[in-house]
Amino acid sequence: MCAHISDLLREIEELYRETPRHIDGGILGSMTTWPHEVGVVAFNRFIHVNGNDPALFPVVRECEEKLVSEVGSLYSAKYGLHTSGGTESNILAILAAIRNTSSRVVVAPSTVHKSIDKACILMNCKLVKIPTHPLKPVDKGVLEEKVREYKPSIIVITAGTTETGVVDPVEEVAEIAEKHGVYLHVDGAYGGLLIPFLRRHGLINVDLRIGNGVSSISVDMHKNGASPIPSSLLFFQDRDLLDNVCFDMDYMPSGKSCGLLGTRPGGAVVAAYYTWRAIGLRGYEENALRMMNHAKYLFEELSEIPGVEVYPYTLPIIVFKSLKYGDSLFNILWSRGLYLYKAPSLKALRVVIMPHHSRLHIDRLLKTLRDLHSG
Ligand code: 0PR
């Protein structure tokens, strides 16, 4: 017997009400945000569209081309594709680097995202990790030694690490990559839509750009881009690298399929493009500056709380630990609806300031922490 639609809709509404929402301010550690309303409309409107079938649904190809061209101009990139997220982008970057080579060695600092480990397991690559302190960028001298020793087919570094938001020295590593003829992928899943804007204001000194040693850059639209999930962009230096992540599929009207997924949400591509247009360059710049201001405020206020140790930051990720509560602070905060995440290598907690956060959300966290540490 099938259930009444009205009962199911009621049940869905109940589940929705029980589910945390970014705009309520408690989600303080997740690298996701409340999607832009224009993106939500676009997503719903194109909910029926398979993003893997651009012949039947040219809107997907058009939006993908415009995204690659317009977002790509931030990084001087002309070639690229839309993917389902930072994980798929990282897997594809490694695939692009190794597809026509016999070497299966990846060199990366230990601070890279776990999707690099995942990619290496999937593609049977040897992952050489350079021990790197979570609060420091990779040491370029050690990196060059590893490149000499292992002759990798790809180096992966991060522009905004997952745990602490540290930015590896892109230009210096690019020089090393160029000198040794090695592919360099920069994982900008988190930092990609912050760094170009913060650089204009002298808040960071990193030139995130394709070419001169940088072969690919990934940037997640569903993180600081404020697009509905799933949405990431992977930019390549040339068309040949893009071809390396495409596969013949002669039964499809388009004859080929690029990326890991088969059938995929075309609505996400249209949504990413219209979110990008709705927020605009000025909007992304304002977001980045506002988020840095919130981070500064949170950092300064946490520094004043006795029993709290807060670490220096580069991008709007604030990591701190409680000397009074240690690891148990995580559960205490979650039980009060304050969803911070762990920074395991520092045995600390992580707040990721995202576009939806206001001063009010941060003040609620600060008040709770002050109360917990008083007396
Ligand atoms: N590269 C970096 C630097 C990342 O931080 C992440 C995700 C990825 C790649 C992978 O991206 P996808 O998750 O899009 O495949 N980092 C987020 C994090 O660890 C993932 C996340 C996001 C986890 C939201 C939980 C959550 O609620 O925070």
Tab-separated table of C-alpha atoms and ligand atoms in Angstrom:
chain	number	residue	atom	x	y	z
A	1	MET	CA	0.000	0.000	0.000
A	2	CYS	CA	1.472	3.365	-0.906
A	3	ALA	CA	1.459	6.298	1.495
A	4	HIS	CA	-0.635	9.418	0.961
A	5	ILE	CA	1.334	12.171	-0.708
A	6	SER	CA	0.115	14.658	1.915
A	7	ASP	CA	1.485	12.438	4.713
A	8	LEU	CA	4.812	12.176	2.970
A	9	LEU	CA	4.985	15.923	2.444
A	10	ARG	CA	4.225	16.493	6.111
A	11	GLU	CA	6.950	14.038	7.069
A	12	ILE	CA	9.430	15.792	4.773
A	13	GLU	CA	8.538	19.135	6.374
A	14	GLU	CA	9.127	17.665	9.842
A	15	LEU	CA	12.529	16.351	8.818
A	16	TYR	CA	13.380	19.732	7.317
A	17	ARG	CA	12.510	21.484	10.571
A	18	GLU	CA	14.777	19.113	12.529
A	19	THR	CA	17.702	19.658	10.141
A	20	PRO	CA	20.272	22.374	10.976
A	21	ARG	CA	20.262	25.330	8.565
A	22	HIS	CA	23.195	27.597	7.906
A	23	ILE	CA	21.111	30.732	8.199
A	24	ASP	CA	20.277	29.857	11.819
A	25	GLY	CA	23.942	30.385	12.669
A	26	GLY	CA	24.827	27.154	14.486
A	27	ILE	CA	26.737	25.611	11.584
A	28	LEU	CA	30.141	27.063	12.365
A	29	GLY	CA	32.653	24.462	11.203
A	30	SER	CA	31.351	23.200	7.889
A	31	MET	CA	32.773	24.486	4.616
A	32	THR	CA	29.297	24.816	3.146
A	33	THR	CA	26.938	27.759	3.105
A	34	TRP	CA	23.314	28.669	2.466
A	35	PRO	CA	22.936	28.557	-1.318
A	36	HIS	CA	22.008	31.776	-3.109
A	37	GLU	CA	18.268	32.035	-3.856
A	38	VAL	CA	18.877	32.521	-7.595
A	39	GLY	CA	20.944	29.332	-7.648
A	40	VAL	CA	18.147	27.463	-5.884
A	41	VAL	CA	15.608	28.613	-8.501
A	42	ALA	CA	17.956	27.621	-11.341
A	43	PHE	CA	18.659	24.239	-9.731
A	44	ASN	CA	14.962	23.447	-9.323
A	45	ARG	CA	14.087	24.672	-12.823
A	46	PHE	CA	16.659	22.340	-14.394
A	47	ILE	CA	16.160	19.449	-11.974
A	48	HIS	CA	15.279	17.153	-14.913
A	49	VAL	CA	18.466	17.857	-16.829
A	50	ASN	CA	21.296	15.337	-17.132
A	51	GLY	CA	24.528	17.286	-17.097
A	52	ASN	CA	26.190	14.438	-18.989
A	53	ASP	CA	24.010	15.004	-22.044
A	54	PRO	CA	24.889	18.410	-23.497
A	55	ALA	CA	23.522	17.419	-26.923
A	56	LEU	CA	19.996	17.107	-25.551
A	57	PHE	CA	20.462	19.871	-22.976
A	58	PRO	CA	22.751	22.516	-24.538
A	59	VAL	CA	21.978	24.827	-21.577
A	60	VAL	CA	24.420	22.768	-19.511
A	61	ARG	CA	27.267	23.151	-21.997
A	62	GLU	CA	26.546	26.873	-22.385
A	63	CYS	CA	26.560	27.492	-18.641
A	64	GLU	CA	29.682	25.364	-18.158
A	65	GLU	CA	31.514	27.269	-20.914
A	66	LYS	CA	30.541	30.620	-19.425
A	67	LEU	CA	31.557	29.503	-15.921
A	68	VAL	CA	34.936	28.298	-17.151
A	69	SER	CA	35.519	31.504	-19.065
A	70	GLU	CA	34.235	33.979	-16.448
A	71	VAL	CA	35.380	32.350	-13.201
A	72	GLY	CA	38.510	31.146	-15.006
A	73	SER	CA	39.487	34.735	-15.825
A	74	LEU	CA	40.279	35.182	-12.106
A	75	TYR	CA	43.108	32.664	-12.617
A	76	SER	CA	43.972	33.400	-16.292
A	77	ALA	CA	42.448	30.028	-17.159
A	78	LYS	CA	40.746	29.213	-20.458
A	79	TYR	CA	40.132	25.468	-20.201
A	80	GLY	CA	38.228	23.520	-17.611
A	81	LEU	CA	35.087	21.699	-16.576
A	82	HIS	CA	32.389	21.601	-13.928
A	83	THR	CA	32.626	18.713	-11.452
A	84	SER	CA	30.687	17.442	-8.459
A	85	GLY	CA	33.107	18.844	-5.872
A	86	GLY	CA	36.631	19.217	-4.603
A	87	THR	CA	37.078	15.451	-4.400
A	88	GLU	CA	36.188	14.832	-8.044
A	89	SER	CA	38.326	17.809	-9.118
A	90	ASN	CA	41.344	16.448	-7.225
A	91	ILE	CA	40.891	12.928	-8.615
A	92	LEU	CA	40.630	14.330	-12.145
A	93	ALA	CA	43.700	16.550	-11.740
A	94	ILE	CA	45.756	13.478	-10.825
A	95	LEU	CA	44.215	11.531	-13.699
A	96	ALA	CA	45.100	14.355	-16.124
A	97	ALA	CA	48.695	14.258	-14.909
A	98	ILE	CA	49.207	10.493	-15.037
A	99	ARG	CA	47.027	9.357	-17.939
A	100	ASN	CA	49.843	9.457	-20.494
A	101	THR	CA	52.769	8.748	-18.191
A	102	SER	CA	54.184	5.564	-16.717
A	103	SER	CA	55.087	7.175	-13.351
A	104	ARG	CA	52.487	6.815	-10.609
A	105	VAL	CA	54.061	8.988	-7.920
A	106	VAL	CA	52.283	11.933	-6.261
A	107	VAL	CA	54.226	14.301	-3.990
A	108	ALA	CA	52.200	16.429	-1.556
A	109	PRO	CA	52.489	18.036	1.885
A	110	SER	CA	50.829	16.062	4.685
A	111	THR	CA	48.281	18.891	4.936
A	112	VAL	CA	46.538	18.027	1.625
A	113	HIS	CA	42.893	17.030	1.719
A	114	LYS	CA	42.064	13.350	2.229
A	115	SER	CA	40.662	13.176	-1.297
A	116	ILE	CA	44.284	13.010	-2.498
A	117	ASP	CA	44.741	9.791	-0.478
A	118	LYS	CA	41.467	8.566	-1.955
A	119	ALA	CA	42.603	9.407	-5.500
A	120	CYS	CA	45.884	7.577	-4.977
A	121	ILE	CA	44.109	4.456	-3.715
A	122	LEU	CA	41.740	4.550	-6.693
A	123	MET	CA	44.467	5.038	-9.296
A	124	ASN	CA	47.131	2.938	-7.622
A	125	CYS	CA	49.548	5.858	-7.167
A	126	LYS	CA	52.313	6.061	-4.600
A	127	LEU	CA	51.636	9.101	-2.386
A	128	VAL	CA	54.800	10.643	-0.947
A	129	LYS	CA	53.748	12.964	1.867
A	130	ILE	CA	56.018	15.725	3.092
A	131	PRO	CA	55.559	16.083	6.866
A	132	THR	CA	54.215	19.613	7.249
A	133	HIS	CA	53.093	21.413	10.391
A	134	PRO	CA	49.333	22.133	10.116
A	135	LEU	CA	49.914	25.843	10.722
A	136	LYS	CA	52.706	26.201	8.152
A	137	PRO	CA	52.965	26.119	4.373
A	138	VAL	CA	55.020	23.330	2.830
A	139	ASP	CA	58.808	23.826	2.950
A	140	LYS	CA	59.866	24.364	-0.662
A	141	GLY	CA	63.411	23.077	-0.046
A	142	VAL	CA	62.121	19.740	1.278
A	143	LEU	CA	59.586	19.588	-1.536
A	144	GLU	CA	62.312	20.002	-4.162
A	145	GLU	CA	64.377	17.256	-2.495
A	146	LYS	CA	61.377	14.886	-2.730
A	147	VAL	CA	60.856	15.833	-6.370
A	148	ARG	CA	64.514	15.005	-7.130
A	149	GLU	CA	64.304	11.749	-5.194
A	150	TYR	CA	60.958	10.379	-6.419
A	151	LYS	CA	60.574	12.019	-9.874
A	152	PRO	CA	56.790	12.289	-9.418
A	153	SER	CA	54.304	12.817	-12.221
A	154	ILE	CA	52.420	15.351	-10.104
A	155	ILE	CA	52.842	17.684	-7.117
A	156	VAL	CA	49.687	18.706	-5.237
A	157	ILE	CA	49.605	21.707	-2.906
A	158	THR	CA	46.721	23.562	-1.268
A	159	ALA	CA	45.534	27.152	-1.400
A	160	GLY	CA	43.586	27.084	1.858
A	161	THR	CA	44.013	23.813	3.747
A	162	THR	CA	41.030	22.009	5.216
A	163	GLU	CA	42.082	22.110	8.839
A	164	THR	CA	43.639	25.551	9.205
A	165	GLY	CA	43.311	27.492	5.918
A	166	VAL	CA	47.072	27.679	5.336
A	167	VAL	CA	48.117	28.636	1.791
A	168	ASP	CA	51.131	26.828	0.324
A	169	PRO	CA	53.670	28.962	-1.594
A	170	VAL	CA	52.113	28.625	-5.057
A	171	GLU	CA	54.622	30.677	-7.075
A	172	GLU	CA	57.706	29.085	-5.475
A	173	VAL	CA	56.388	25.546	-5.913
A	174	ALA	CA	55.373	26.408	-9.499
A	175	GLU	CA	58.989	27.370	-10.197
A	176	ILE	CA	60.146	24.000	-8.866
A	177	ALA	CA	57.506	22.180	-10.937
A	178	GLU	CA	58.543	24.029	-14.076
A	179	LYS	CA	62.240	23.443	-13.477
A	180	HIS	CA	61.706	19.682	-13.083
A	181	GLY	CA	58.995	19.362	-15.738
A	182	VAL	CA	56.419	18.108	-13.220
A	183	TYR	CA	52.662	18.751	-13.297
A	184	LEU	CA	51.490	20.994	-10.419
A	185	HIS	CA	47.907	20.924	-9.171
A	186	VAL	CA	46.766	23.618	-6.738
A	187	ASP	CA	43.754	22.595	-4.647
A	188	GLY	CA	41.858	25.850	-4.218
A	189	ALA	CA	38.587	24.118	-3.289
A	190	TYR	CA	38.272	26.292	-0.204
A	191	GLY	CA	40.559	29.280	-0.859
A	192	GLY	CA	40.073	29.709	-4.604
A	193	LEU	CA	37.211	32.153	-4.319
A	194	LEU	CA	38.833	34.154	-1.509
A	195	ILE	CA	42.472	34.594	-2.497
A	196	PRO	CA	42.107	36.701	-5.693
A	197	PHE	CA	39.875	39.162	-3.813
A	198	LEU	CA	41.923	39.340	-0.620
A	199	ARG	CA	45.068	39.874	-2.697
A	200	ARG	CA	43.609	43.094	-4.134
A	201	HIS	CA	43.420	44.439	-0.585
A	202	GLY	CA	46.902	43.325	0.418
A	203	LEU	CA	45.471	40.743	2.822
A	204	ILE	CA	47.328	37.872	1.190
A	205	ASN	CA	50.339	37.724	-1.070
A	206	VAL	CA	49.647	34.762	-3.355
A	207	ASP	CA	49.110	34.949	-7.093
A	208	LEU	CA	46.772	32.069	-7.913
A	209	ARG	CA	47.209	31.705	-11.665
A	210	ILE	CA	47.329	28.999	-14.315
A	211	GLY	CA	50.560	28.732	-16.325
A	212	ASN	CA	54.230	29.308	-15.469
A	213	GLY	CA	54.367	25.919	-13.802
A	214	VAL	CA	50.765	25.628	-12.535
A	215	SER	CA	48.973	22.961	-14.620
A	216	SER	CA	45.617	22.950	-12.858
A	217	ILE	CA	43.622	24.729	-10.150
A	218	SER	CA	40.395	23.542	-8.528
A	219	VAL	CA	37.852	25.932	-7.018
A	220	ASP	CA	34.644	24.831	-5.295
A	221	MET	CA	31.539	26.785	-6.164
A	222	HIS	CA	29.601	25.003	-3.379
A	223	LYS	CA	31.952	26.367	-0.723
A	224	ASN	CA	32.718	30.097	-0.907
A	225	GLY	CA	30.917	30.325	-4.267
A	226	ALA	CA	27.558	29.888	-2.437
A	227	SER	CA	26.188	27.630	-5.196
A	228	PRO	CA	23.948	24.681	-4.420
A	229	ILE	CA	25.783	21.365	-3.864
A	230	PRO	CA	27.354	19.726	-5.940
A	231	SER	CA	29.567	22.214	-7.710
A	232	SER	CA	33.274	22.649	-8.356
A	233	LEU	CA	35.402	23.890	-11.246
A	234	LEU	CA	38.667	22.388	-12.405
A	235	PHE	CA	40.851	24.592	-14.608
A	236	PHE	CA	43.636	23.302	-16.850
A	237	GLN	CA	46.556	24.957	-18.524
A	238	ASP	CA	45.721	23.520	-21.961
A	239	ARG	CA	43.159	21.578	-23.936
A	240	ASP	CA	45.233	18.371	-23.957
A	241	LEU	CA	44.989	18.135	-20.180
A	242	LEU	CA	41.233	18.661	-20.378
A	243	ASP	CA	41.075	15.864	-22.991
A	244	ASN	CA	42.854	13.596	-20.505
A	245	VAL	CA	39.768	13.633	-18.263
A	246	CYS	CA	37.357	12.888	-21.107
A	247	PHE	CA	36.303	9.453	-22.375
A	248	ASP	CA	34.860	8.208	-25.669
A	249	MET	CA	31.212	7.308	-25.338
A	250	ASP	CA	29.968	6.673	-28.835
A	251	TYR	CA	26.407	5.816	-27.860
A	252	MET	CA	25.931	9.312	-26.393
A	253	PRO	CA	24.800	12.026	-28.821
A	254	SER	CA	27.810	14.132	-27.773
A	255	GLY	CA	30.159	11.151	-28.358
A	256	LYS	CA	32.119	11.698	-25.162
A	257	SER	CA	31.824	12.229	-21.445
A	258	CYS	CA	34.169	14.288	-19.302
A	259	GLY	CA	34.727	13.812	-15.587
A	260	LEU	CA	34.042	10.870	-13.295
A	261	LEU	CA	30.275	10.799	-13.156
A	262	GLY	CA	27.866	9.552	-15.769
A	263	THR	CA	24.400	10.977	-15.314
A	264	ARG	CA	24.795	14.048	-13.119
A	265	PRO	CA	22.744	17.028	-11.921
A	266	GLY	CA	22.696	19.497	-14.824
A	267	GLY	CA	20.750	21.854	-12.580
A	268	ALA	CA	23.892	22.289	-10.478
A	269	VAL	CA	25.803	23.689	-13.470
A	270	VAL	CA	23.055	26.150	-14.380
A	271	ALA	CA	22.711	27.068	-10.703
A	272	ALA	CA	26.451	27.697	-10.329
A	273	TYR	CA	26.445	30.021	-13.312
A	274	TYR	CA	23.446	32.029	-12.142
A	275	THR	CA	24.750	32.185	-8.573
A	276	TRP	CA	28.025	33.527	-9.944
A	277	ARG	CA	26.108	36.183	-11.910
A	278	ALA	CA	23.829	37.040	-8.973
A	279	ILE	CA	26.665	37.605	-6.501
A	280	GLY	CA	29.035	39.172	-9.022
A	281	LEU	CA	32.673	40.092	-8.636
A	282	ARG	CA	31.901	42.885	-6.216
A	283	GLY	CA	29.725	40.584	-4.108
A	284	TYR	CA	32.459	37.941	-3.839
A	285	GLU	CA	34.957	40.629	-2.909
A	286	GLU	CA	32.643	42.017	-0.206
A	287	ASN	CA	32.022	38.496	1.114
A	288	ALA	CA	35.747	37.781	1.352
A	289	LEU	CA	36.425	41.038	3.213
A	290	ARG	CA	33.477	40.594	5.571
A	291	MET	CA	34.556	37.036	6.371
A	292	MET	CA	38.102	38.189	7.133
A	293	ASN	CA	36.699	40.876	9.447
A	294	HIS	CA	34.621	38.282	11.292
A	295	ALA	CA	37.703	36.052	11.564
A	296	LYS	CA	39.745	38.921	13.018
A	297	TYR	CA	37.020	39.680	15.544
A	298	LEU	CA	36.663	36.024	16.571
A	299	PHE	CA	40.443	35.623	16.840
A	300	GLU	CA	40.803	38.744	19.023
A	301	GLU	CA	37.881	37.873	21.293
A	302	LEU	CA	39.009	34.246	21.731
A	303	SER	CA	42.493	35.469	22.657
A	304	GLU	CA	40.889	37.307	25.603
A	305	ILE	CA	39.208	34.209	27.065
A	306	PRO	CA	41.338	32.656	29.831
A	307	GLY	CA	41.894	28.937	29.194
A	308	VAL	CA	41.458	29.252	25.433
A	309	GLU	CA	44.409	28.977	23.077
A	310	VAL	CA	43.847	30.372	19.580
A	311	TYR	CA	46.162	29.887	16.598
A	312	PRO	CA	47.192	32.401	13.935
A	313	TYR	CA	45.136	32.366	10.725
A	314	THR	CA	45.625	33.173	7.021
A	315	LEU	CA	42.114	32.729	5.620
A	316	PRO	CA	38.879	32.944	7.674
A	317	ILE	CA	39.360	29.636	9.503
A	318	ILE	CA	39.923	30.062	13.226
A	319	VAL	CA	41.387	27.123	15.136
A	320	PHE	CA	41.466	27.062	18.924
A	321	LYS	CA	41.544	24.685	21.854
A	322	SER	CA	40.236	24.763	25.394
A	323	LEU	CA	42.769	23.998	28.103
A	324	LYS	CA	39.873	23.447	30.518
A	325	TYR	CA	37.724	21.053	28.461
A	326	GLY	CA	40.177	19.566	25.916
A	327	ASP	CA	38.545	17.218	23.397
A	328	SER	CA	35.237	17.172	25.262
A	329	LEU	CA	34.476	20.755	24.168
A	330	PHE	CA	33.420	19.389	20.762
A	331	ASN	CA	30.505	17.394	22.252
A	332	ILE	CA	29.573	20.145	24.688
A	333	LEU	CA	29.216	22.647	21.847
A	334	TRP	CA	27.349	20.226	19.551
A	335	SER	CA	24.875	19.472	22.347
A	336	ARG	CA	24.143	23.220	22.438
A	337	GLY	CA	23.594	23.442	18.674
A	338	LEU	CA	27.012	24.962	17.952
A	339	TYR	CA	28.424	22.763	15.198
A	340	LEU	CA	32.173	23.307	15.153
A	341	TYR	CA	34.479	20.785	13.446
A	342	LYS	CA	37.700	19.167	14.591
A	343	ALA	CA	41.245	20.115	13.601
A	344	PRO	CA	42.595	16.665	14.577
A	345	SER	CA	46.297	17.276	13.992
A	346	LEU	CA	46.228	20.108	16.561
A	347	LYS	CA	43.706	18.377	18.832
A	348	ALA	CA	41.713	21.562	18.444
A	349	LEU	CA	38.418	22.868	17.055
A	350	ARG	CA	37.828	24.688	13.793
A	351	VAL	CA	35.463	27.535	12.958
A	352	VAL	CA	35.113	28.173	9.234
A	353	ILE	CA	33.617	31.600	8.657
A	354	MET	CA	31.426	31.293	5.584
A	355	PRO	CA	29.416	33.814	3.534
A	356	HIS	CA	26.231	33.298	5.577
A	357	HIS	CA	27.789	34.193	8.939
A	358	SER	CA	26.960	37.375	10.784
A	359	ARG	CA	28.475	38.974	13.869
A	360	LEU	CA	25.451	37.654	15.790
A	361	HIS	CA	26.386	34.024	15.060
A	362	ILE	CA	29.935	34.620	16.243
A	363	ASP	CA	28.766	36.439	19.372
A	364	ARG	CA	26.564	33.475	20.319
A	365	LEU	CA	29.581	31.170	20.133
A	366	LEU	CA	31.738	33.634	22.079
A	367	LYS	CA	29.142	34.014	24.820
A	368	THR	CA	28.934	30.228	25.256
A	369	LEU	CA	32.721	29.919	25.384
A	370	ARG	CA	33.058	32.803	27.864
A	371	ASP	CA	30.375	31.233	30.116
A	372	LEU	CA	32.059	27.807	29.929
A	373	HIS	CA	35.454	29.260	30.846
A	374	SER	CA	34.368	31.643	33.574
A	375	GLY	CA	35.038	30.729	37.170
B	1	0PR	N1	40.043	20.143	-0.941
B	1	0PR	C1	39.954	20.839	0.200
B	1	0PR	C2	41.060	21.783	0.559
B	1	0PR	C3	38.841	20.669	1.027
B	1	0PR	O1	38.783	21.329	2.190
B	1	0PR	C4	37.817	19.788	0.648
B	1	0PR	C5	36.585	19.579	1.484
B	1	0PR	C6	37.957	19.079	-0.568
B	1	0PR	C7	39.083	19.290	-1.339
B	1	0PR	C8	36.930	18.108	-1.022
B	1	0PR	O2	35.789	18.787	-1.402
B	1	0PR	P1	34.372	18.077	-1.524
B	1	0PR	O3	33.911	17.758	-0.134
B	1	0PR	O4	33.573	19.108	-2.226
B	1	0PR	O5	34.549	16.854	-2.355
B	1	0PR	N2	36.606	20.017	2.769
B	1	0PR	C9	35.417	20.089	3.580
B	1	0PR	C10	35.809	19.975	5.041
B	1	0PR	O6	36.554	19.075	5.387
B	1	0PR	C11	34.403	19.020	3.304
B	1	0PR	C12	33.203	19.203	4.142
B	1	0PR	C13	32.307	20.183	3.845
B	1	0PR	C14	32.973	18.399	5.245
B	1	0PR	C15	31.168	20.352	4.604
B	1	0PR	C16	31.828	18.553	6.028
B	1	0PR	C17	30.934	19.535	5.676
B	1	0PR	O7	29.765	19.722	6.398
B	1	0PR	O8	35.342	20.764	5.793
